[in-house]
Amino acid sequence: MFVAAGHRAGTGAPLRGRVAVVTGAARGVGEALARRLSDAGMSVALLGREKDTLHRAAAALPNRTVCVEADVTDRAALESAADRVERELGPASVVVANAGIAAGGPFADTPAELWQRVVDVNLVGSANTARAFLTQLAHTRGYFLQIASTAAFGSAPMMSAYCASKAGAESFALALRGEVEPEHIGVGVAYLHWTGTDMVADIDDHPVLSALRRNQPRFARRVHPTDRVADWLAAGIARRAPSVYAPPWLRWCQPLRPLFPALVARTTRRELRRHSPAELAADLGVLGAGGRADWNAYRSADGTPDQP
């Protein structure tokens, strides 16, 4: 059972020599966290959808790695990945359910298949990840970290699938925590705010969503680099934190959560009224290169041409 560490300089000691699994590791927060955990002395299994990008990320890491191209909604693929990780690296001590996608646009205009895909990846995929690795985590008395979002604090219009799935992922992790505590498995929930990923970059192209960020206080609308977010996550992993906040000031928002839905609605109402339904629907789409890669791979499996 690894012990606490207080800051970046100390995160390596409790993690060194252990095995970590990170889903959605091809880019963004997942890639940065895999690098940070490898720097801390861990062997890292990178799971993701983009084979070439995934292997490039792994090639840059200083310690042992395993790359597995896997869809987190595919239980059989994750079970196979878990077997391979244990066989090649050893049983996992840390599992990070990071894989996630988002789609922006009006609920009524979002194809039902796309809406469900977001929920399947972000929520069902997290549960599938936990299920595949629970036996290993029980063996190592390890730690499962669910990547959530401030979208779980207050749902934003035009992001219904993402907000619903992240709220669900948070709830799933909190329920799981009580169930696995007798097996000495720790479960944490990480709350990420504006992070410098391609998903957040695409949000600024949506008038309602960009207005939501623009109307926040200056300190709250700051976009944090993925490397900095990875530092916060790694420090939380090292101390088996029940909650990880990126940035840390988010912890003070927890008592205010009942207020957030009304504040979000007030902020976005004006923008929703300024744009016609046709204008809002024109901004519909999958956010970020990683999300588009997943959606295109999913559609290609059905024989449907890739989407731009």
PDB file of C-alpha atoms in Angstrom:
ATOM      1  CA  MET A   1       0.000   0.000   0.000  1.00  0.00           C
ATOM      2  CA  PHE A   2       1.697   3.216  -1.016  1.00  0.00           C
ATOM      3  CA  VAL A   3       2.135   6.061   1.413  1.00  0.00           C
ATOM      4  CA  ALA A   4       1.436   9.753   1.226  1.00  0.00           C
ATOM      5  CA  ALA A   5       3.520  12.313  -0.606  1.00  0.00           C
ATOM      6  CA  GLY A   6       3.163  16.035  -0.289  1.00  0.00           C
ATOM      7  CA  HIS A   7       4.355  17.659  -3.521  1.00  0.00           C
ATOM      8  CA  ARG A   8       5.783  17.038  -6.948  1.00  0.00           C
ATOM      9  CA  ALA A   9       9.284  16.336  -5.693  1.00  0.00           C
ATOM     10  CA  GLY A  10       7.928  13.611  -3.442  1.00  0.00           C
ATOM     11  CA  THR A  11       5.473  11.868  -5.721  1.00  0.00           C
ATOM     12  CA  GLY A  12       8.017   9.400  -7.048  1.00  0.00           C
ATOM     13  CA  ALA A  13       8.730   7.565  -3.784  1.00  0.00           C
ATOM     14  CA  PRO A  14       5.342   5.872  -3.249  1.00  0.00           C
ATOM     15  CA  LEU A  15       4.894   5.148  -6.971  1.00  0.00           C
ATOM     16  CA  ARG A  16       8.323   3.945  -8.063  1.00  0.00           C
ATOM     17  CA  GLY A  17       8.420   0.354  -9.279  1.00  0.00           C
ATOM     18  CA  ARG A  18       4.642   0.013  -9.509  1.00  0.00           C
ATOM     19  CA  VAL A  19       2.361  -0.355 -12.521  1.00  0.00           C
ATOM     20  CA  ALA A  20      -0.107   2.253 -13.755  1.00  0.00           C
ATOM     21  CA  VAL A  21      -2.822   2.012 -16.403  1.00  0.00           C
ATOM     22  CA  VAL A  22      -4.087   5.163 -18.106  1.00  0.00           C
ATOM     23  CA  THR A  23      -6.971   5.130 -20.578  1.00  0.00           C
ATOM     24  CA  GLY A  24      -7.273   7.840 -23.205  1.00  0.00           C
ATOM     25  CA  ALA A  25      -3.480   8.049 -23.105  1.00  0.00           C
ATOM     26  CA  ALA A  26      -2.811   8.978 -26.727  1.00  0.00           C
ATOM     27  CA  ARG A  27      -3.063  12.727 -26.196  1.00  0.00           C
ATOM     28  CA  GLY A  28      -4.100  15.490 -23.814  1.00  0.00           C
ATOM     29  CA  VAL A  29      -4.331  14.858 -20.076  1.00  0.00           C
ATOM     30  CA  GLY A  30      -3.914  11.107 -20.494  1.00  0.00           C
ATOM     31  CA  GLU A  31      -0.643  11.445 -22.399  1.00  0.00           C
ATOM     32  CA  ALA A  32       0.695  14.046 -19.947  1.00  0.00           C
ATOM     33  CA  LEU A  33      -0.248  11.921 -16.931  1.00  0.00           C
ATOM     34  CA  ALA A  34       1.336   8.785 -18.418  1.00  0.00           C
ATOM     35  CA  ARG A  35       4.544  10.792 -18.858  1.00  0.00           C
ATOM     36  CA  ARG A  36       4.377  12.146 -15.321  1.00  0.00           C
ATOM     37  CA  LEU A  37       3.815   8.689 -13.795  1.00  0.00           C
ATOM     38  CA  SER A  38       6.652   7.229 -15.853  1.00  0.00           C
ATOM     39  CA  ASP A  39       8.918  10.036 -14.640  1.00  0.00           C
ATOM     40  CA  ALA A  40       7.933   9.027 -11.095  1.00  0.00           C
ATOM     41  CA  GLY A  41       9.311   5.546 -11.736  1.00  0.00           C
ATOM     42  CA  MET A  42       6.192   3.649 -12.717  1.00  0.00           C
ATOM     43  CA  SER A  43       5.747   1.179 -15.545  1.00  0.00           C
ATOM     44  CA  VAL A  44       2.831   2.515 -17.562  1.00  0.00           C
ATOM     45  CA  ALA A  45       0.235   0.836 -19.753  1.00  0.00           C
ATOM     46  CA  LEU A  46      -1.213   3.298 -22.262  1.00  0.00           C
ATOM     47  CA  LEU A  47      -4.680   2.453 -23.546  1.00  0.00           C
ATOM     48  CA  GLY A  48      -6.314   4.425 -26.325  1.00  0.00           C
ATOM     49  CA  ARG A  49      -7.931   4.530 -29.738  1.00  0.00           C
ATOM     50  CA  GLU A  50      -5.213   6.131 -31.879  1.00  0.00           C
ATOM     51  CA  LYS A  51      -2.565   3.466 -32.458  1.00  0.00           C
ATOM     52  CA  ASP A  52       0.170   5.612 -34.012  1.00  0.00           C
ATOM     53  CA  THR A  53      -0.293   8.506 -31.576  1.00  0.00           C
ATOM     54  CA  LEU A  54      -0.382   6.072 -28.678  1.00  0.00           C
ATOM     55  CA  HIS A  55       2.913   4.450 -29.693  1.00  0.00           C
ATOM     56  CA  ARG A  56       4.579   7.839 -30.159  1.00  0.00           C
ATOM     57  CA  ALA A  57       3.523   8.818 -26.638  1.00  0.00           C
ATOM     58  CA  ALA A  58       4.867   5.554 -25.227  1.00  0.00           C
ATOM     59  CA  ALA A  59       8.175   5.855 -27.082  1.00  0.00           C
ATOM     60  CA  ALA A  60       8.926   9.094 -25.219  1.00  0.00           C
ATOM     61  CA  LEU A  61       8.565   7.530 -21.753  1.00  0.00           C
ATOM     62  CA  PRO A  62      11.671   6.600 -19.708  1.00  0.00           C
ATOM     63  CA  ASN A  63      10.330   3.406 -18.114  1.00  0.00           C
ATOM     64  CA  ARG A  64       8.709   0.184 -19.304  1.00  0.00           C
ATOM     65  CA  THR A  65       5.469   0.595 -21.224  1.00  0.00           C
ATOM     66  CA  VAL A  66       2.747  -1.395 -22.883  1.00  0.00           C
ATOM     67  CA  CYS A  67       0.521   0.101 -25.592  1.00  0.00           C
ATOM     68  CA  VAL A  68      -2.928  -1.347 -26.124  1.00  0.00           C
ATOM     69  CA  GLU A  69      -5.296   0.004 -28.753  1.00  0.00           C
ATOM     70  CA  ALA A  70      -8.665  -0.578 -27.115  1.00  0.00           C
ATOM     71  CA  ASP A  71     -12.169   0.840 -27.076  1.00  0.00           C
ATOM     72  CA  VAL A  72     -13.240   1.292 -23.446  1.00  0.00           C
ATOM     73  CA  THR A  73     -16.818   0.424 -24.398  1.00  0.00           C
ATOM     74  CA  ASP A  74     -15.609  -3.062 -25.440  1.00  0.00           C
ATOM     75  CA  ARG A  75     -15.498  -5.238 -22.317  1.00  0.00           C
ATOM     76  CA  ALA A  76     -13.705  -8.097 -24.049  1.00  0.00           C
ATOM     77  CA  ALA A  77     -10.992  -5.748 -25.336  1.00  0.00           C
ATOM     78  CA  LEU A  78     -10.427  -4.366 -21.836  1.00  0.00           C
ATOM     79  CA  GLU A  79     -10.259  -7.828 -20.303  1.00  0.00           C
ATOM     80  CA  SER A  80      -7.649  -8.755 -22.909  1.00  0.00           C
ATOM     81  CA  ALA A  81      -5.766  -5.526 -22.146  1.00  0.00           C
ATOM     82  CA  ALA A  82      -5.810  -6.304 -18.408  1.00  0.00           C
ATOM     83  CA  ASP A  83      -4.375  -9.767 -19.056  1.00  0.00           C
ATOM     84  CA  ARG A  84      -1.620  -8.302 -21.202  1.00  0.00           C
ATOM     85  CA  VAL A  85      -0.729  -5.624 -18.644  1.00  0.00           C
ATOM     86  CA  GLU A  86      -0.407  -8.194 -15.858  1.00  0.00           C
ATOM     87  CA  ARG A  87       1.588 -10.557 -18.063  1.00  0.00           C
ATOM     88  CA  GLU A  88       4.052  -7.952 -19.377  1.00  0.00           C
ATOM     89  CA  LEU A  89       4.296  -5.395 -16.569  1.00  0.00           C
ATOM     90  CA  GLY A  90       2.727  -6.979 -13.505  1.00  0.00           C
ATOM     91  CA  PRO A  91      -0.551  -6.304 -11.688  1.00  0.00           C
ATOM     92  CA  ALA A  92      -1.752  -2.708 -11.777  1.00  0.00           C
ATOM     93  CA  SER A  93      -1.447  -0.585  -8.639  1.00  0.00           C
ATOM     94  CA  VAL A  94      -2.980   2.521 -10.237  1.00  0.00           C
ATOM     95  CA  VAL A  95      -5.762   2.654 -12.820  1.00  0.00           C
ATOM     96  CA  VAL A  96      -6.883   6.004 -14.235  1.00  0.00           C
ATOM     97  CA  ALA A  97     -10.203   6.091 -16.086  1.00  0.00           C
ATOM     98  CA  ASN A  98      -9.411   9.115 -18.226  1.00  0.00           C
ATOM     99  CA  ALA A  99     -10.872   8.236 -21.650  1.00  0.00           C
ATOM    100  CA  GLY A 100     -13.558  10.739 -22.585  1.00  0.00           C
ATOM    101  CA  ILE A 101     -15.156  12.515 -25.523  1.00  0.00           C
ATOM    102  CA  ALA A 102     -17.595  15.387 -25.893  1.00  0.00           C
ATOM    103  CA  ALA A 103     -20.092  16.688 -28.408  1.00  0.00           C
ATOM    104  CA  GLY A 104     -21.333  20.264 -28.485  1.00  0.00           C
ATOM    105  CA  GLY A 105     -24.697  21.364 -29.806  1.00  0.00           C
ATOM    106  CA  PRO A 106     -28.437  21.352 -29.071  1.00  0.00           C
ATOM    107  CA  PHE A 107     -29.777  18.111 -27.646  1.00  0.00           C
ATOM    108  CA  ALA A 108     -32.690  18.052 -30.116  1.00  0.00           C
ATOM    109  CA  ASP A 109     -30.321  18.255 -33.087  1.00  0.00           C
ATOM    110  CA  THR A 110     -27.652  15.864 -31.808  1.00  0.00           C
ATOM    111  CA  PRO A 111     -27.946  12.433 -33.442  1.00  0.00           C
ATOM    112  CA  ALA A 112     -29.102   9.934 -30.829  1.00  0.00           C
ATOM    113  CA  GLU A 113     -26.200   7.656 -31.727  1.00  0.00           C
ATOM    114  CA  LEU A 114     -23.640  10.399 -31.060  1.00  0.00           C
ATOM    115  CA  TRP A 115     -25.299  11.397 -27.780  1.00  0.00           C
ATOM    116  CA  GLN A 116     -25.209   7.784 -26.604  1.00  0.00           C
ATOM    117  CA  ARG A 117     -21.610   7.334 -27.747  1.00  0.00           C
ATOM    118  CA  VAL A 118     -20.489  10.168 -25.448  1.00  0.00           C
ATOM    119  CA  VAL A 119     -22.266   8.554 -22.501  1.00  0.00           C
ATOM    120  CA  ASP A 120     -20.956   5.106 -23.402  1.00  0.00           C
ATOM    121  CA  VAL A 121     -17.319   6.239 -23.541  1.00  0.00           C
ATOM    122  CA  ASN A 122     -17.360   8.536 -20.517  1.00  0.00           C
ATOM    123  CA  LEU A 123     -19.573   6.567 -18.135  1.00  0.00           C
ATOM    124  CA  VAL A 124     -19.892   2.965 -19.311  1.00  0.00           C
ATOM    125  CA  GLY A 125     -16.245   2.987 -20.401  1.00  0.00           C
ATOM    126  CA  SER A 126     -15.169   4.008 -16.909  1.00  0.00           C
ATOM    127  CA  ALA A 127     -17.187   1.183 -15.359  1.00  0.00           C
ATOM    128  CA  ASN A 128     -15.743  -1.272 -17.875  1.00  0.00           C
ATOM    129  CA  THR A 129     -12.231  -0.112 -16.997  1.00  0.00           C
ATOM    130  CA  ALA A 130     -12.832  -0.594 -13.287  1.00  0.00           C
ATOM    131  CA  ARG A 131     -14.365  -4.027 -13.838  1.00  0.00           C
ATOM    132  CA  ALA A 132     -11.413  -5.220 -15.940  1.00  0.00           C
ATOM    133  CA  PHE A 133      -8.783  -4.208 -13.373  1.00  0.00           C
ATOM    134  CA  LEU A 134     -10.493  -4.663  -9.982  1.00  0.00           C
ATOM    135  CA  THR A 135      -8.935  -8.065  -9.380  1.00  0.00           C
ATOM    136  CA  GLN A 136      -5.452  -6.641  -9.927  1.00  0.00           C
ATOM    137  CA  LEU A 137      -6.182  -3.628  -7.729  1.00  0.00           C
ATOM    138  CA  ALA A 138      -7.394  -5.927  -4.955  1.00  0.00           C
ATOM    139  CA  HIS A 139      -4.142  -7.869  -5.209  1.00  0.00           C
ATOM    140  CA  THR A 140      -1.991  -4.739  -4.992  1.00  0.00           C
ATOM    141  CA  ARG A 141      -4.301  -2.809  -2.632  1.00  0.00           C
ATOM    142  CA  GLY A 142      -4.237  -0.232  -5.370  1.00  0.00           C
ATOM    143  CA  TYR A 143      -5.990   2.963  -6.358  1.00  0.00           C
ATOM    144  CA  PHE A 144      -8.595   3.753  -9.014  1.00  0.00           C
ATOM    145  CA  LEU A 145      -8.892   7.373 -10.172  1.00  0.00           C
ATOM    146  CA  GLN A 146     -11.976   8.499 -12.045  1.00  0.00           C
ATOM    147  CA  ILE A 147     -11.439  11.613 -14.151  1.00  0.00           C
ATOM    148  CA  ALA A 148     -14.542  13.746 -13.792  1.00  0.00           C
ATOM    149  CA  SER A 149     -15.065  17.435 -14.473  1.00  0.00           C
ATOM    150  CA  THR A 150     -16.619  20.591 -13.153  1.00  0.00           C
ATOM    151  CA  ALA A 151     -19.338  19.652 -15.650  1.00  0.00           C
ATOM    152  CA  ALA A 152     -20.544  17.455 -12.777  1.00  0.00           C
ATOM    153  CA  PHE A 153     -21.000  20.609 -10.660  1.00  0.00           C
ATOM    154  CA  GLY A 154     -23.388  22.423 -12.984  1.00  0.00           C
ATOM    155  CA  SER A 155     -24.625  21.261 -16.372  1.00  0.00           C
ATOM    156  CA  ALA A 156     -24.048  23.541 -19.337  1.00  0.00           C
ATOM    157  CA  PRO A 157     -26.499  23.915 -22.234  1.00  0.00           C
ATOM    158  CA  MET A 158     -25.198  22.504 -25.504  1.00  0.00           C
ATOM    159  CA  MET A 159     -23.196  19.856 -23.618  1.00  0.00           C
ATOM    160  CA  SER A 160     -25.951  17.593 -22.295  1.00  0.00           C
ATOM    161  CA  ALA A 161     -24.305  14.239 -23.025  1.00  0.00           C
ATOM    162  CA  TYR A 162     -20.938  15.286 -21.636  1.00  0.00           C
ATOM    163  CA  CYS A 163     -22.380  16.802 -18.463  1.00  0.00           C
ATOM    164  CA  ALA A 164     -24.700  13.851 -17.848  1.00  0.00           C
ATOM    165  CA  SER A 165     -21.881  11.357 -18.363  1.00  0.00           C
ATOM    166  CA  LYS A 166     -19.421  13.178 -16.103  1.00  0.00           C
ATOM    167  CA  ALA A 167     -21.993  13.519 -13.339  1.00  0.00           C
ATOM    168  CA  GLY A 168     -22.699   9.826 -13.760  1.00  0.00           C
ATOM    169  CA  ALA A 169     -18.999   8.941 -13.680  1.00  0.00           C
ATOM    170  CA  GLU A 170     -18.599  10.861 -10.429  1.00  0.00           C
ATOM    171  CA  SER A 171     -21.580   9.058  -8.911  1.00  0.00           C
ATOM    172  CA  PHE A 172     -20.274   5.695 -10.106  1.00  0.00           C
ATOM    173  CA  ALA A 173     -16.876   6.270  -8.482  1.00  0.00           C
ATOM    174  CA  LEU A 174     -18.415   7.378  -5.189  1.00  0.00           C
ATOM    175  CA  ALA A 175     -20.597   4.259  -5.095  1.00  0.00           C
ATOM    176  CA  LEU A 176     -17.650   2.037  -6.022  1.00  0.00           C
ATOM    177  CA  ARG A 177     -15.551   3.528  -3.214  1.00  0.00           C
ATOM    178  CA  GLY A 178     -17.794   2.117  -0.525  1.00  0.00           C
ATOM    179  CA  GLU A 179     -17.940  -1.298  -2.142  1.00  0.00           C
ATOM    180  CA  VAL A 180     -14.196  -1.860  -2.546  1.00  0.00           C
ATOM    181  CA  GLU A 181     -12.971  -0.229   0.665  1.00  0.00           C
ATOM    182  CA  PRO A 182     -13.014  -3.601   2.522  1.00  0.00           C
ATOM    183  CA  GLU A 183     -10.559  -4.873  -0.122  1.00  0.00           C
ATOM    184  CA  HIS A 184      -8.256  -1.904   0.617  1.00  0.00           C
ATOM    185  CA  ILE A 185      -8.753  -0.408  -2.846  1.00  0.00           C
ATOM    186  CA  GLY A 186      -8.742   3.375  -2.852  1.00  0.00           C
ATOM    187  CA  VAL A 187     -11.060   5.276  -5.197  1.00  0.00           C
ATOM    188  CA  GLY A 188     -10.586   8.924  -6.080  1.00  0.00           C
ATOM    189  CA  VAL A 189     -12.507  11.407  -8.201  1.00  0.00           C
ATOM    190  CA  ALA A 190     -10.585  14.093 -10.095  1.00  0.00           C
ATOM    191  CA  TYR A 191     -12.398  17.317 -10.940  1.00  0.00           C
ATOM    192  CA  LEU A 192     -10.834  19.077 -13.930  1.00  0.00           C
ATOM    193  CA  HIS A 193     -11.706  22.624 -14.952  1.00  0.00           C
ATOM    194  CA  TRP A 194     -10.514  24.400 -18.112  1.00  0.00           C
ATOM    195  CA  THR A 195      -7.573  22.350 -19.386  1.00  0.00           C
ATOM    196  CA  GLY A 196      -5.458  22.990 -22.480  1.00  0.00           C
ATOM    197  CA  THR A 197      -6.713  20.116 -24.613  1.00  0.00           C
ATOM    198  CA  ASP A 198      -8.029  20.156 -28.157  1.00  0.00           C
ATOM    199  CA  MET A 199     -11.506  19.544 -26.701  1.00  0.00           C
ATOM    200  CA  VAL A 200     -11.411  22.830 -24.766  1.00  0.00           C
ATOM    201  CA  ALA A 201      -9.935  24.633 -27.779  1.00  0.00           C
ATOM    202  CA  ASP A 202     -12.977  23.607 -29.812  1.00  0.00           C
ATOM    203  CA  ILE A 203     -15.336  24.853 -27.081  1.00  0.00           C
ATOM    204  CA  ASP A 204     -14.268  28.408 -27.884  1.00  0.00           C
ATOM    205  CA  ASP A 205     -15.830  27.979 -31.345  1.00  0.00           C
ATOM    206  CA  HIS A 206     -19.280  27.521 -29.773  1.00  0.00           C
ATOM    207  CA  PRO A 207     -20.885  30.883 -28.909  1.00  0.00           C
ATOM    208  CA  VAL A 208     -22.819  29.666 -25.856  1.00  0.00           C
ATOM    209  CA  LEU A 209     -19.972  27.637 -24.411  1.00  0.00           C
ATOM    210  CA  SER A 210     -17.367  30.317 -25.022  1.00  0.00           C
ATOM    211  CA  ALA A 211     -19.687  32.811 -23.305  1.00  0.00           C
ATOM    212  CA  LEU A 212     -19.859  30.507 -20.293  1.00  0.00           C
ATOM    213  CA  ARG A 213     -16.086  30.645 -19.903  1.00  0.00           C
ATOM    214  CA  ARG A 214     -15.843  34.337 -20.807  1.00  0.00           C
ATOM    215  CA  ASN A 215     -18.278  35.330 -18.049  1.00  0.00           C
ATOM    216  CA  GLN A 216     -16.443  33.507 -15.291  1.00  0.00           C
ATOM    217  CA  PRO A 217     -14.068  35.401 -12.965  1.00  0.00           C
ATOM    218  CA  ARG A 218     -10.608  35.889 -14.415  1.00  0.00           C
ATOM    219  CA  PHE A 219      -8.983  33.235 -12.214  1.00  0.00           C
ATOM    220  CA  ALA A 220     -11.745  30.736 -13.025  1.00  0.00           C
ATOM    221  CA  ARG A 221     -11.515  31.037 -16.803  1.00  0.00           C
ATOM    222  CA  ARG A 222      -7.795  30.420 -16.966  1.00  0.00           C
ATOM    223  CA  VAL A 223      -6.860  27.415 -19.126  1.00  0.00           C
ATOM    224  CA  HIS A 224      -4.293  25.191 -17.404  1.00  0.00           C
ATOM    225  CA  PRO A 225      -1.627  23.309 -19.398  1.00  0.00           C
ATOM    226  CA  THR A 226      -1.988  19.538 -19.465  1.00  0.00           C
ATOM    227  CA  ASP A 227       1.441  19.114 -17.850  1.00  0.00           C
ATOM    228  CA  ARG A 228       0.344  21.178 -14.849  1.00  0.00           C
ATOM    229  CA  VAL A 229      -2.884  19.231 -14.559  1.00  0.00           C
ATOM    230  CA  ALA A 230      -0.881  15.994 -14.716  1.00  0.00           C
ATOM    231  CA  ASP A 231       1.231  17.225 -11.785  1.00  0.00           C
ATOM    232  CA  TRP A 232      -1.885  17.775  -9.690  1.00  0.00           C
ATOM    233  CA  LEU A 233      -3.260  14.364 -10.646  1.00  0.00           C
ATOM    234  CA  ALA A 234       0.021  12.556  -9.920  1.00  0.00           C
ATOM    235  CA  ALA A 235       0.257  14.185  -6.493  1.00  0.00           C
ATOM    236  CA  GLY A 236      -3.291  13.028  -5.743  1.00  0.00           C
ATOM    237  CA  ILE A 237      -2.488   9.511  -6.916  1.00  0.00           C
ATOM    238  CA  ALA A 238       0.616   9.371  -4.702  1.00  0.00           C
ATOM    239  CA  ARG A 239      -1.444  10.141  -1.595  1.00  0.00           C
ATOM    240  CA  ARG A 240      -4.468   8.052  -2.675  1.00  0.00           C
ATOM    241  CA  ALA A 241      -6.631  11.147  -2.418  1.00  0.00           C
ATOM    242  CA  PRO A 242     -10.422  10.659  -2.344  1.00  0.00           C
ATOM    243  CA  SER A 243     -10.761  13.911  -4.308  1.00  0.00           C
ATOM    244  CA  VAL A 244      -8.291  15.620  -6.626  1.00  0.00           C
ATOM    245  CA  TYR A 245      -8.904  19.176  -7.796  1.00  0.00           C
ATOM    246  CA  ALA A 246      -7.270  20.634 -10.886  1.00  0.00           C
ATOM    247  CA  PRO A 247      -6.782  23.474 -10.113  1.00  0.00           C
ATOM    248  CA  PRO A 248      -6.661  23.068  -6.306  1.00  0.00           C
ATOM    249  CA  TRP A 249      -8.970  26.030  -5.571  1.00  0.00           C
ATOM    250  CA  LEU A 250     -11.882  23.984  -6.925  1.00  0.00           C
ATOM    251  CA  ARG A 251     -12.153  22.231  -3.556  1.00  0.00           C
ATOM    252  CA  TRP A 252     -13.738  25.401  -2.164  1.00  0.00           C
ATOM    253  CA  CYS A 253     -16.500  25.124  -4.770  1.00  0.00           C
ATOM    254  CA  GLN A 254     -17.895  21.876  -3.395  1.00  0.00           C
ATOM    255  CA  PRO A 255     -20.149  23.547  -0.772  1.00  0.00           C
ATOM    256  CA  LEU A 256     -21.471  25.913  -3.472  1.00  0.00           C
ATOM    257  CA  ARG A 257     -22.579  23.214  -5.903  1.00  0.00           C
ATOM    258  CA  PRO A 258     -26.334  23.743  -5.327  1.00  0.00           C
ATOM    259  CA  LEU A 259     -25.909  27.283  -6.710  1.00  0.00           C
ATOM    260  CA  PHE A 260     -24.120  26.375  -9.924  1.00  0.00           C
ATOM    261  CA  PRO A 261     -27.041  25.224 -12.117  1.00  0.00           C
ATOM    262  CA  ALA A 262     -28.821  28.563 -11.647  1.00  0.00           C
ATOM    263  CA  LEU A 263     -25.604  30.516 -12.259  1.00  0.00           C
ATOM    264  CA  VAL A 264     -24.852  28.590 -15.437  1.00  0.00           C
ATOM    265  CA  ALA A 265     -28.405  29.041 -16.695  1.00  0.00           C
ATOM    266  CA  ARG A 266     -28.268  32.779 -16.033  1.00  0.00           C
ATOM    267  CA  THR A 267     -24.946  33.121 -17.846  1.00  0.00           C
ATOM    268  CA  THR A 268     -25.986  31.197 -20.936  1.00  0.00           C
ATOM    269  CA  ARG A 269     -29.589  32.396 -21.261  1.00  0.00           C
ATOM    270  CA  ARG A 270     -28.647  35.588 -23.063  1.00  0.00           C
ATOM    271  CA  GLU A 271     -26.433  33.788 -25.573  1.00  0.00           C
ATOM    272  CA  LEU A 272     -29.110  31.199 -26.273  1.00  0.00           C
ATOM    273  CA  ARG A 273     -31.585  33.978 -27.049  1.00  0.00           C
ATOM    274  CA  ARG A 274     -29.128  35.841 -29.278  1.00  0.00           C
ATOM    275  CA  HIS A 275     -28.735  32.940 -31.690  1.00  0.00           C
ATOM    276  CA  SER A 276     -31.357  31.266 -33.813  1.00  0.00           C
ATOM    277  CA  PRO A 277     -31.908  27.492 -33.559  1.00  0.00           C
ATOM    278  CA  ALA A 278     -30.304  27.140 -36.985  1.00  0.00           C
ATOM    279  CA  GLU A 279     -27.177  28.998 -35.839  1.00  0.00           C
ATOM    280  CA  LEU A 280     -26.882  26.850 -32.726  1.00  0.00           C
ATOM    281  CA  ALA A 281     -27.358  23.643 -34.697  1.00  0.00           C
ATOM    282  CA  ALA A 282     -24.658  24.724 -37.141  1.00  0.00           C
ATOM    283  CA  ASP A 283     -22.102  24.410 -34.311  1.00  0.00           C
ATOM    284  CA  LEU A 284     -23.028  20.795 -33.573  1.00  0.00           C
ATOM    285  CA  GLY A 285     -20.174  18.306 -33.622  1.00  0.00           C
ATOM    286  CA  VAL A 286     -17.614  16.211 -31.798  1.00  0.00           C
ATOM    287  CA  LEU A 287     -15.103  18.319 -29.894  1.00  0.00           C
ATOM    288  CA  GLY A 288     -11.365  17.743 -30.234  1.00  0.00           C
ATOM    289  CA  ALA A 289      -9.180  15.538 -32.389  1.00  0.00           C
ATOM    290  CA  GLY A 290      -9.289  12.693 -29.881  1.00  0.00           C
ATOM    291  CA  GLY A 291     -13.072  12.707 -29.804  1.00  0.00           C
ATOM    292  CA  ARG A 292     -13.276  12.788 -33.592  1.00  0.00           C
ATOM    293  CA  ALA A 293     -10.837   9.870 -33.799  1.00  0.00           C
ATOM    294  CA  ASP A 294     -13.038   7.798 -31.516  1.00  0.00           C
ATOM    295  CA  TRP A 295     -16.243   8.752 -33.322  1.00  0.00           C
ATOM    296  CA  ASN A 296     -14.754   8.029 -36.734  1.00  0.00           C
ATOM    297  CA  ALA A 297     -13.405   4.662 -35.584  1.00  0.00           C
ATOM    298  CA  TYR A 298     -16.776   3.793 -34.110  1.00  0.00           C
ATOM    299  CA  ARG A 299     -18.611   4.799 -37.296  1.00  0.00           C
ATOM    300  CA  SER A 300     -16.082   3.035 -39.516  1.00  0.00           C
ATOM    301  CA  ALA A 301     -16.753  -0.199 -37.653  1.00  0.00           C
ATOM    302  CA  ASP A 302     -20.355   0.145 -38.877  1.00  0.00           C
ATOM    303  CA  GLY A 303     -19.228   0.902 -42.403  1.00  0.00           C
ATOM    304  CA  THR A 304     -20.198   4.586 -42.168  1.00  0.00           C
ATOM    305  CA  PRO A 305     -17.779   7.112 -43.733  1.00  0.00           C
ATOM    306  CA  ASP A 306     -15.622   9.198 -41.379  1.00  0.00           C
ATOM    307  CA  GLN A 307     -17.016  12.520 -40.218  1.00  0.00           C
ATOM    308  CA  PRO A 308     -15.054  15.772 -40.452  1.00  0.00           C
TER     309      PRO A 308
END
